[in-house]
mmCIF file of C-alpha atoms and ligand atoms in Angstrom:
data_model
loop_
_atom_site.group_PDB
_atom_site.id
_atom_site.type_symbol
_atom_site.label_atom_id
_atom_site.label_comp_id
_atom_site.label_asym_id
_atom_site.label_seq_id
_atom_site.Cartn_x
_atom_site.Cartn_y
_atom_site.Cartn_z
ATOM 1 C CA UNK A 1 -73.055 11.733 -40.422
ATOM 2 C CA UNK A 2 -73.763 14.535 -38.014
ATOM 3 C CA UNK A 3 -77.093 12.986 -37.157
ATOM 4 C CA UNK A 4 -75.684 9.556 -36.363
ATOM 5 C CA UNK A 5 -73.016 11.231 -34.202
ATOM 6 C CA UNK A 6 -75.700 13.028 -32.205
ATOM 7 C CA UNK A 7 -77.607 9.798 -31.845
ATOM 8 C CA UNK A 8 -74.491 7.925 -30.711
ATOM 9 C CA UNK A 9 -73.710 10.632 -28.123
ATOM 10 C CA UNK A 10 -77.261 10.478 -26.849
ATOM 11 C CA UNK A 11 -77.142 6.706 -26.596
ATOM 12 C CA UNK A 12 -73.813 6.756 -24.774
ATOM 13 C CA UNK A 13 -74.972 9.399 -22.292
ATOM 14 C CA UNK A 14 -78.196 7.481 -21.683
ATOM 15 C CA UNK A 15 -76.196 4.311 -21.059
ATOM 16 C CA UNK A 16 -73.937 6.205 -18.664
ATOM 17 C CA UNK A 17 -76.929 7.644 -16.865
ATOM 18 C CA UNK A 18 -78.469 4.202 -16.494
ATOM 19 C CA UNK A 19 -75.154 3.126 -14.960
ATOM 20 C CA UNK A 20 -75.480 5.799 -12.254
ATOM 21 C CA UNK A 21 -79.034 4.879 -11.501
ATOM 22 C CA UNK A 22 -78.229 1.219 -10.990
ATOM 23 C CA UNK A 23 -76.309 1.814 -7.758
ATOM 24 C CA UNK A 24 -78.348 4.664 -6.310
ATOM 25 C CA UNK A 25 -81.741 3.220 -7.242
ATOM 26 C CA UNK A 26 -80.869 -0.410 -6.518
ATOM 27 C CA UNK A 27 -78.485 -0.286 -3.540
ATOM 28 C CA UNK A 28 -77.364 -3.067 -1.220
ATOM 29 C CA UNK A 29 -77.830 -1.242 2.070
ATOM 30 C CA UNK A 30 -81.070 -0.606 3.926
ATOM 31 C CA UNK A 31 -80.446 3.125 4.453
ATOM 32 C CA UNK A 32 -79.697 3.710 0.776
ATOM 33 C CA UNK A 33 -82.787 1.745 -0.325
ATOM 34 C CA UNK A 34 -85.003 3.880 1.906
ATOM 35 C CA UNK A 35 -83.378 6.935 0.343
ATOM 36 C CA UNK A 36 -84.023 5.484 -3.121
ATOM 37 C CA UNK A 37 -87.688 4.981 -2.173
ATOM 38 C CA UNK A 38 -87.881 8.620 -1.122
ATOM 39 C CA UNK A 39 -86.495 9.677 -4.517
ATOM 40 C CA UNK A 40 -89.082 7.521 -6.321
ATOM 41 C CA UNK A 41 -92.049 8.756 -4.249
ATOM 42 C CA UNK A 42 -91.033 12.418 -4.611
ATOM 43 C CA UNK A 43 -90.535 12.040 -8.357
ATOM 44 C CA UNK A 44 -93.957 10.407 -8.798
ATOM 45 C CA UNK A 45 -95.564 13.172 -6.757
ATOM 46 C CA UNK A 46 -93.894 15.895 -8.819
ATOM 47 C CA UNK A 47 -94.903 14.151 -12.040
ATOM 48 C CA UNK A 48 -98.546 14.770 -11.029
ATOM 49 C CA UNK A 49 -97.901 18.393 -12.037
ATOM 50 C CA UNK A 50 -95.176 17.963 -14.626
ATOM 51 C CA UNK A 51 -96.937 15.408 -16.869
ATOM 52 C CA UNK A 52 -100.230 17.379 -17.328
ATOM 53 C CA UNK A 53 -98.256 20.607 -17.902
ATOM 54 C CA UNK A 54 -96.122 18.968 -20.597
ATOM 55 C CA UNK A 55 -99.169 17.369 -22.236
ATOM 56 C CA UNK A 56 -101.117 20.629 -22.119
ATOM 57 C CA UNK A 57 -98.204 22.549 -23.648
ATOM 58 C CA UNK A 58 -98.328 20.283 -26.682
ATOM 59 C CA UNK A 59 -102.145 20.316 -26.754
ATOM 60 C CA UNK A 60 -102.450 24.143 -26.582
ATOM 61 C CA UNK A 61 -99.736 24.699 -29.173
ATOM 62 C CA UNK A 62 -101.536 22.315 -31.521
ATOM 63 C CA UNK A 63 -105.134 23.285 -30.742
ATOM 64 C CA UNK A 64 -104.643 27.057 -30.906
ATOM 65 C CA UNK A 65 -102.462 27.002 -34.046
ATOM 66 C CA UNK A 66 -103.231 29.763 -36.579
ATOM 67 C CA UNK A 67 -104.805 27.388 -39.123
ATOM 68 C CA UNK A 68 -107.358 25.870 -36.678
ATOM 69 C CA UNK A 69 -110.465 27.938 -37.299
ATOM 70 C CA UNK A 70 -112.539 25.817 -34.841
ATOM 71 C CA UNK A 71 -110.692 26.942 -31.704
ATOM 72 C CA UNK A 72 -112.619 29.647 -29.849
ATOM 73 C CA UNK A 73 -110.846 32.998 -29.830
ATOM 74 C CA UNK A 74 -111.484 34.913 -26.578
ATOM 75 C CA UNK A 75 -109.225 37.991 -26.408
ATOM 76 C CA UNK A 76 -111.103 39.557 -23.435
ATOM 77 C CA UNK A 77 -111.007 36.485 -21.194
ATOM 78 C CA UNK A 78 -109.292 37.290 -17.873
ATOM 79 C CA UNK A 79 -110.374 35.255 -14.847
ATOM 80 C CA UNK A 80 -111.637 31.829 -13.889
ATOM 81 C CA UNK A 81 -112.294 30.817 -10.288
ATOM 82 C CA UNK A 82 -112.256 27.102 -11.108
ATOM 83 C CA UNK A 83 -108.929 27.396 -12.956
ATOM 84 C CA UNK A 84 -107.405 29.337 -10.041
ATOM 85 C CA UNK A 85 -108.556 26.641 -7.636
ATOM 86 C CA UNK A 86 -106.877 23.890 -9.680
ATOM 87 C CA UNK A 87 -103.713 25.927 -10.318
ATOM 88 C CA UNK A 88 -103.209 26.686 -6.604
ATOM 89 C CA UNK A 89 -104.634 23.691 -4.787
ATOM 90 C CA UNK A 90 -102.898 20.877 -6.659
ATOM 91 C CA UNK A 91 -99.303 22.169 -6.224
ATOM 92 C CA UNK A 92 -100.089 23.149 -2.636
ATOM 93 C CA UNK A 93 -101.349 19.656 -1.862
ATOM 94 C CA UNK A 94 -98.232 18.206 -3.477
ATOM 95 C CA UNK A 95 -95.899 20.499 -1.530
ATOM 96 C CA UNK A 96 -97.632 19.570 1.728
ATOM 97 C CA UNK A 97 -97.278 15.856 0.919
ATOM 98 C CA UNK A 98 -93.648 16.266 -0.194
ATOM 99 C CA UNK A 99 -92.819 18.232 2.952
ATOM 100 C CA UNK A 100 -94.443 15.614 5.168
ATOM 101 C CA UNK A 101 -92.719 12.745 3.376
ATOM 102 C CA UNK A 102 -89.311 14.437 3.503
ATOM 103 C CA UNK A 103 -89.714 15.450 7.144
ATOM 104 C CA UNK A 104 -90.519 11.924 8.228
ATOM 105 C CA UNK A 105 -87.821 10.324 6.050
ATOM 106 C CA UNK A 106 -85.017 12.713 7.012
ATOM 107 C CA UNK A 107 -85.739 12.231 10.687
ATOM 108 C CA UNK A 108 -85.996 8.474 10.340
ATOM 109 C CA UNK A 109 -82.734 8.383 8.350
ATOM 110 C CA UNK A 110 -80.794 10.855 10.516
ATOM 111 C CA UNK A 111 -77.185 9.665 10.041
ATOM 112 C CA UNK A 112 -76.382 10.392 13.719
ATOM 113 C CA UNK A 113 -79.082 8.071 15.045
ATOM 114 C CA UNK A 114 -78.221 4.426 15.646
ATOM 115 C CA UNK A 115 -80.043 2.128 13.249
ATOM 116 C CA UNK A 116 -83.390 0.784 14.400
ATOM 117 C CA UNK A 117 -83.615 -1.875 11.718
ATOM 118 C CA UNK A 118 -81.205 -3.998 9.715
ATOM 119 C CA UNK A 119 -83.554 -4.401 6.787
ATOM 120 C CA UNK A 120 -87.253 -4.119 6.072
ATOM 121 C CA UNK A 121 -88.148 -7.086 8.276
ATOM 122 C CA UNK A 122 -85.357 -7.244 10.884
ATOM 123 C CA UNK A 123 -85.297 -4.778 13.765
ATOM 124 C CA UNK A 124 -82.010 -4.096 15.584
ATOM 125 C CA UNK A 125 -82.067 -5.893 18.922
ATOM 126 C CA UNK A 126 -80.319 -4.706 22.091
ATOM 127 C CA UNK A 127 -77.498 -7.232 21.855
ATOM 128 C CA UNK A 128 -76.357 -6.037 18.424
ATOM 129 C CA UNK A 129 -73.043 -4.196 18.717
ATOM 130 C CA UNK A 130 -72.402 -1.922 15.755
ATOM 131 C CA UNK A 131 -69.021 -2.173 14.036
ATOM 132 C CA UNK A 132 -67.044 0.961 14.913
ATOM 133 C CA UNK A 133 -65.063 2.564 12.102
ATOM 134 C CA UNK A 134 -63.121 5.813 12.356
ATOM 135 C CA UNK A 135 -62.602 7.496 9.002
ATOM 136 C CA UNK A 136 -59.929 10.083 8.218
ATOM 137 C CA UNK A 137 -59.948 11.834 4.852
ATOM 138 C CA UNK A 138 -56.302 12.454 3.927
ATOM 139 C CA UNK A 139 -54.791 14.144 0.854
ATOM 140 C CA UNK A 140 -55.680 12.051 -1.219
ATOM 141 C CA UNK A 141 -56.569 8.772 0.356
ATOM 142 C CA UNK A 142 -58.863 7.373 3.015
ATOM 143 C CA UNK A 143 -57.706 6.003 6.340
ATOM 144 C CA UNK A 144 -59.943 3.623 8.283
ATOM 145 C CA UNK A 145 -59.309 2.761 11.918
ATOM 146 C CA UNK A 146 -61.082 -0.146 13.621
ATOM 147 C CA UNK A 147 -60.906 0.626 17.365
ATOM 148 C CA UNK A 148 -62.545 -2.688 18.280
ATOM 149 C CA UNK A 149 -59.845 -4.678 16.458
ATOM 150 C CA UNK A 150 -57.033 -2.114 16.882
ATOM 151 C CA UNK A 151 -56.174 -2.255 13.201
ATOM 152 C CA UNK A 152 -56.180 0.323 10.421
ATOM 153 C CA UNK A 153 -56.154 0.419 6.638
ATOM 154 C CA UNK A 154 -55.738 2.867 3.820
ATOM 155 C CA UNK A 155 -58.125 2.806 0.854
ATOM 156 C CA UNK A 156 -59.891 -0.420 1.849
ATOM 157 C CA UNK A 157 -62.883 -0.905 4.060
ATOM 158 C CA UNK A 158 -64.541 -4.121 5.197
ATOM 159 C CA UNK A 159 -67.687 -4.921 7.112
ATOM 160 C CA UNK A 160 -69.925 -7.823 8.026
ATOM 161 C CA UNK A 161 -73.194 -8.294 6.122
ATOM 162 C CA UNK A 162 -76.202 -7.191 8.221
ATOM 163 C CA UNK A 163 -74.031 -5.814 11.043
ATOM 164 C CA UNK A 164 -74.775 -2.113 11.645
ATOM 165 C CA UNK A 165 -71.735 0.121 11.154
ATOM 166 C CA UNK A 166 -71.112 3.272 13.149
ATOM 167 C CA UNK A 167 -68.779 5.620 11.313
ATOM 168 C CA UNK A 168 -67.041 8.554 12.994
ATOM 169 C CA UNK A 169 -65.507 10.811 10.397
ATOM 170 C CA UNK A 170 -63.013 13.624 10.255
ATOM 171 C CA UNK A 171 -60.529 15.107 7.805
ATOM 172 C CA UNK A 172 -56.833 15.839 8.095
ATOM 173 C CA UNK A 173 -56.944 18.896 5.833
ATOM 174 C CA UNK A 174 -59.755 20.198 3.632
ATOM 175 C CA UNK A 175 -63.379 19.135 3.419
ATOM 176 C CA UNK A 176 -64.294 15.865 1.712
ATOM 177 C CA UNK A 177 -67.509 13.895 1.464
ATOM 178 C CA UNK A 178 -67.531 10.208 2.325
ATOM 179 C CA UNK A 179 -69.802 8.422 -0.115
ATOM 180 C CA UNK A 180 -70.576 4.742 -0.685
ATOM 181 C CA UNK A 181 -73.659 4.909 -2.955
ATOM 182 C CA UNK A 182 -74.614 1.269 -2.353
ATOM 183 C CA UNK A 183 -74.730 1.822 1.406
ATOM 184 C CA UNK A 184 -76.104 5.274 2.227
ATOM 185 C CA UNK A 185 -76.012 8.951 1.376
ATOM 186 C CA UNK A 186 -72.835 11.023 1.593
ATOM 187 C CA UNK A 187 -71.534 12.641 4.724
ATOM 188 C CA UNK A 188 -69.009 15.470 5.025
ATOM 189 C CA UNK A 189 -65.642 15.175 6.722
ATOM 190 C CA UNK A 190 -64.078 18.308 8.170
ATOM 191 C CA UNK A 191 -60.798 18.901 9.986
ATOM 192 C CA UNK A 192 -61.134 19.344 13.730
ATOM 193 C CA UNK A 193 -64.706 18.089 13.687
ATOM 194 C CA UNK A 194 -66.360 14.728 14.054
ATOM 195 C CA UNK A 195 -69.307 13.796 11.881
ATOM 196 C CA UNK A 196 -71.173 10.541 12.168
ATOM 197 C CA UNK A 197 -72.926 8.023 9.949
ATOM 198 C CA UNK A 198 -74.897 4.925 10.844
ATOM 199 C CA UNK A 199 -75.504 2.457 8.030
ATOM 200 C CA UNK A 200 -75.539 -1.203 7.098
ATOM 201 C CA UNK A 201 -74.857 -3.404 4.056
ATOM 202 C CA UNK A 202 -77.318 -6.236 3.466
ATOM 203 C CA UNK A 203 -75.686 -8.074 0.588
ATOM 204 C CA UNK A 204 -72.174 -9.517 0.369
ATOM 205 C CA UNK A 205 -70.040 -7.877 -2.262
ATOM 206 C CA UNK A 206 -67.479 -5.265 -3.089
ATOM 207 C CA UNK A 207 -68.704 -1.701 -3.402
ATOM 208 C CA UNK A 208 -67.242 1.560 -4.613
ATOM 209 C CA UNK A 209 -66.545 4.382 -2.220
ATOM 210 C CA UNK A 210 -65.133 7.800 -3.009
ATOM 211 C CA UNK A 211 -65.045 11.432 -2.052
ATOM 212 C CA UNK A 212 -67.969 13.425 -3.386
ATOM 213 C CA UNK A 213 -66.580 16.846 -2.534
ATOM 214 C CA UNK A 214 -63.754 18.249 -4.671
ATOM 215 C CA UNK A 215 -60.597 18.494 -2.579
ATOM 216 C CA UNK A 216 -57.731 19.246 -4.930
ATOM 217 C CA UNK A 217 -55.206 17.597 -7.253
ATOM 218 C CA UNK A 218 -55.538 13.933 -6.267
ATOM 219 C CA UNK A 219 -59.280 14.055 -5.715
ATOM 220 C CA UNK A 220 -60.244 11.848 -8.645
ATOM 221 C CA UNK A 221 -58.080 9.005 -7.289
ATOM 222 C CA UNK A 222 -59.558 9.231 -3.800
ATOM 223 C CA UNK A 223 -61.382 5.951 -4.239
ATOM 224 C CA UNK A 224 -61.622 2.779 -2.217
ATOM 225 C CA UNK A 225 -63.427 -0.555 -2.139
ATOM 226 C CA UNK A 226 -65.804 -1.475 0.626
ATOM 227 C CA UNK A 227 -66.195 -5.216 1.137
ATOM 228 C CA UNK A 228 -69.193 -6.777 2.823
ATOM 229 C CA UNK A 229 -68.134 -10.227 4.094
ATOM 230 C CA UNK A 230 -69.800 -12.934 6.133
ATOM 231 C CA UNK A 231 -68.368 -13.252 9.665
ATOM 232 C CA UNK A 232 -65.739 -15.838 8.633
ATOM 233 C CA UNK A 233 -64.646 -13.734 5.665
ATOM 234 C CA UNK A 234 -64.372 -10.665 7.849
ATOM 235 C CA UNK A 235 -62.305 -12.496 10.484
ATOM 236 C CA UNK A 236 -59.962 -13.689 7.739
ATOM 237 C CA UNK A 237 -59.690 -10.121 6.444
ATOM 238 C CA UNK A 238 -58.870 -8.845 9.954
ATOM 239 C CA UNK A 239 -56.177 -11.524 10.270
ATOM 240 C CA UNK A 240 -54.796 -10.399 6.925
ATOM 241 C CA UNK A 241 -54.559 -6.800 8.130
ATOM 242 C CA UNK A 242 -52.974 -7.955 11.408
ATOM 243 C CA UNK A 243 -50.257 -9.798 9.510
ATOM 244 C CA UNK A 244 -48.964 -6.496 8.108
ATOM 245 C CA UNK A 245 -45.556 -5.491 9.445
ATOM 246 C CA UNK A 246 -46.440 -1.802 9.803
ATOM 247 C CA UNK A 247 -47.900 -0.397 13.001
ATOM 248 C CA UNK A 248 -49.862 2.850 12.963
ATOM 249 C CA UNK A 249 -48.197 5.121 15.483
ATOM 250 C CA UNK A 250 -48.057 8.902 15.380
ATOM 251 C CA UNK A 251 -44.930 9.016 13.199
ATOM 252 C CA UNK A 252 -46.422 6.510 10.768
ATOM 253 C CA UNK A 253 -49.646 8.507 10.662
ATOM 254 C CA UNK A 254 -47.826 11.743 9.827
ATOM 255 C CA UNK A 255 -45.889 9.966 7.101
ATOM 256 C CA UNK A 256 -49.092 8.490 5.652
ATOM 257 C CA UNK A 257 -50.794 11.859 5.821
ATOM 258 C CA UNK A 258 -48.307 13.566 3.489
ATOM 259 C CA UNK A 259 -50.138 14.298 0.228
ATOM 260 C CA UNK A 260 -49.839 11.568 -2.390
ATOM 261 C CA UNK A 261 -51.933 10.560 -5.371
ATOM 262 C CA UNK A 262 -53.358 7.177 -6.396
ATOM 263 C CA UNK A 263 -52.137 5.295 -3.325
ATOM 264 C CA UNK A 264 -52.314 1.514 -3.072
ATOM 265 C CA UNK A 265 -54.179 -0.252 -0.268
ATOM 266 C CA UNK A 266 -52.171 -0.306 2.961
ATOM 267 C CA UNK A 267 -52.653 -2.330 6.145
ATOM 268 C CA UNK A 268 -51.576 -1.485 9.695
ATOM 269 C CA UNK A 269 -51.311 -4.301 12.231
ATOM 270 C CA UNK A 270 -51.949 -2.090 15.267
ATOM 271 C CA UNK A 271 -53.018 1.429 16.186
ATOM 272 C CA UNK A 272 -51.436 3.622 18.856
ATOM 273 C CA UNK A 273 -53.759 4.482 21.746
ATOM 274 C CA UNK A 274 -55.347 7.904 21.588
ATOM 275 C CA UNK A 275 -54.482 8.416 17.920
ATOM 276 C CA UNK A 276 -58.058 9.179 16.854
ATOM 277 C CA UNK A 277 -58.466 11.823 19.566
ATOM 278 C CA UNK A 278 -55.144 13.359 18.528
ATOM 279 C CA UNK A 279 -56.165 13.418 14.845
ATOM 280 C CA UNK A 280 -59.516 14.924 15.739
ATOM 281 C CA UNK A 281 -57.895 17.573 17.924
ATOM 282 C CA UNK A 282 -55.148 18.234 15.360
ATOM 283 C CA UNK A 283 -52.165 17.524 17.559
ATOM 284 C CA UNK A 284 -50.723 14.231 16.260
ATOM 285 C CA UNK A 285 -47.265 15.803 15.984
ATOM 286 C CA UNK A 286 -47.150 16.298 19.766
ATOM 287 C CA UNK A 287 -46.065 19.905 19.196
ATOM 288 C CA UNK A 288 -49.366 21.627 18.570
ATOM 289 C CA UNK A 289 -51.811 22.481 21.283
ATOM 290 C CA UNK A 290 -54.733 20.055 21.071
ATOM 291 C CA UNK A 291 -58.001 21.707 20.112
ATOM 292 C CA UNK A 292 -59.898 20.377 23.095
ATOM 293 C CA UNK A 293 -57.181 21.786 25.342
ATOM 294 C CA UNK A 294 -57.282 25.043 23.423
ATOM 295 C CA UNK A 295 -61.021 25.238 24.015
ATOM 296 C CA UNK A 296 -60.383 24.645 27.671
ATOM 297 C CA UNK A 297 -57.755 27.386 27.729
ATOM 298 C CA UNK A 298 -60.330 29.679 26.168
ATOM 299 C CA UNK A 299 -62.846 28.675 28.789
ATOM 300 C CA UNK A 300 -60.215 29.548 31.415
ATOM 301 C CA UNK A 301 -59.700 33.063 30.108
ATOM 302 C CA UNK A 302 -58.514 32.805 26.542
ATOM 303 C CA UNK A 303 -55.424 32.209 24.491
ATOM 304 C CA UNK A 304 -55.522 35.393 22.413
ATOM 305 C CA UNK A 305 -52.736 37.957 22.192
ATOM 306 C CA UNK A 306 -53.019 38.623 25.889
ATOM 307 C CA UNK A 307 -52.769 34.948 26.658
ATOM 308 C CA UNK A 308 -49.917 34.130 24.241
ATOM 309 C CA UNK A 309 -47.575 33.315 27.111
ATOM 310 C CA UNK A 310 -49.976 30.508 28.053
ATOM 311 C CA UNK A 311 -48.904 28.527 25.031
ATOM 312 C CA UNK A 312 -45.490 27.828 26.492
ATOM 313 C CA UNK A 313 -47.010 26.927 29.823
ATOM 314 C CA UNK A 314 -49.432 24.484 28.241
ATOM 315 C CA UNK A 315 -46.999 22.936 25.751
ATOM 316 C CA UNK A 316 -46.371 19.264 26.389
ATOM 317 C CA UNK A 317 -48.786 19.158 29.288
ATOM 318 C CA UNK A 318 -51.938 18.440 27.372
ATOM 319 C CA UNK A 319 -52.959 15.000 26.371
ATOM 320 C CA UNK A 320 -55.810 14.599 23.971
ATOM 321 C CA UNK A 321 -57.242 11.658 25.863
ATOM 322 C CA UNK A 322 -57.525 13.566 29.148
ATOM 323 C CA UNK A 323 -58.546 17.109 28.442
ATOM 324 C CA UNK A 324 -59.164 17.849 32.101
ATOM 325 C CA UNK A 325 -55.683 16.856 33.295
ATOM 326 C CA UNK A 326 -54.324 20.314 32.604
ATOM 327 C CA UNK A 327 -57.193 21.989 34.349
ATOM 328 C CA UNK A 328 -56.714 19.744 37.352
ATOM 329 C CA UNK A 329 -53.090 20.849 37.404
ATOM 330 C CA UNK A 330 -53.908 24.537 37.164
ATOM 331 C CA UNK A 331 -57.103 24.815 39.127
ATOM 332 C CA UNK A 332 -57.962 21.629 40.994
ATOM 333 C CA UNK A 333 -61.016 23.256 42.553
ATOM 334 C CA UNK A 334 -62.445 24.198 39.156
ATOM 335 C CA UNK A 335 -62.384 20.671 37.836
ATOM 336 C CA UNK A 336 -65.853 19.821 39.083
ATOM 337 C CA UNK A 337 -67.216 23.131 37.885
ATOM 338 C CA UNK A 338 -65.842 22.394 34.430
ATOM 339 C CA UNK A 339 -67.577 19.040 34.546
ATOM 340 C CA UNK A 340 -70.848 20.875 35.183
ATOM 341 C CA UNK A 341 -70.099 23.316 32.400
ATOM 342 C CA UNK A 342 -69.328 20.513 29.939
ATOM 343 C CA UNK A 343 -72.578 18.778 30.795
ATOM 344 C CA UNK A 344 -74.490 21.979 30.411
HETATM 345 CU CU1 CU B 1 -73.412 20.933 -1.036
#
């Protein structure tokens, strides 16, 4: 009874493990398949050490067992140059190879770099425009803004097969990790910061996406579907989103951003201008000082205790989409200097 239970548990966990491997090891996006290759090559390389060690463990335990009188007993043996050479050179060679492989792969797959190829045989040509998607991790749902189409969704993402996608990501509150295993590795989202991911999906289908970084009560429901359509399917999807009767303005954003668990898919027919910059700079409510303006205030002498009075002066003046407007107002002559400073 106990034995069959153990066996059943083992079988179930093996089946579950094979389920995980299917997506990660057989993905539908070029970036993820290169990452899967890296996992395979590294594993094979490490097995060069692991397999002989495991085999030798069994062999030594068996060969030098107490009852085997044929095994030579050498209690005073202490050093062997040839053994030392094998023990040190093989792992060192493997580490050098692993390091080289990882170095090349991580630089080639840098998520901030635009894609250079769509798949193994197709390079990205100059006329290919990546699909822009702005991602906001909310408590506990995902918001996706399509600046090119001026639409937005919650908990549903769509793309065109073989069209590179350029994600810009941020979070409204705590850290999350944006992860679509079929497409690429995960990338963190953090409030007040913009991370980036370049990826592509090469096969039509519907893929799972979720947060891979624990973020509180509704975390386990922070899931969405990513669709990869052909161009016609994508256009139809965009039309579907456009036919929604809700527009995404600042008030609507703040309402959507209130914590909620297990949210349905939502569509927004339009997106207010400058919303992404306001989200990124944490001033959607129009009350808070935008972070880029705050940084500028700091550059102008600081907003600490001594500069507290500045807050009232700056309130309402700063617009996220023109961070230099305030400076121009305060110090017109410094505007060009700031430009230099920003470039530096
Ligand atoms: Cu970590």
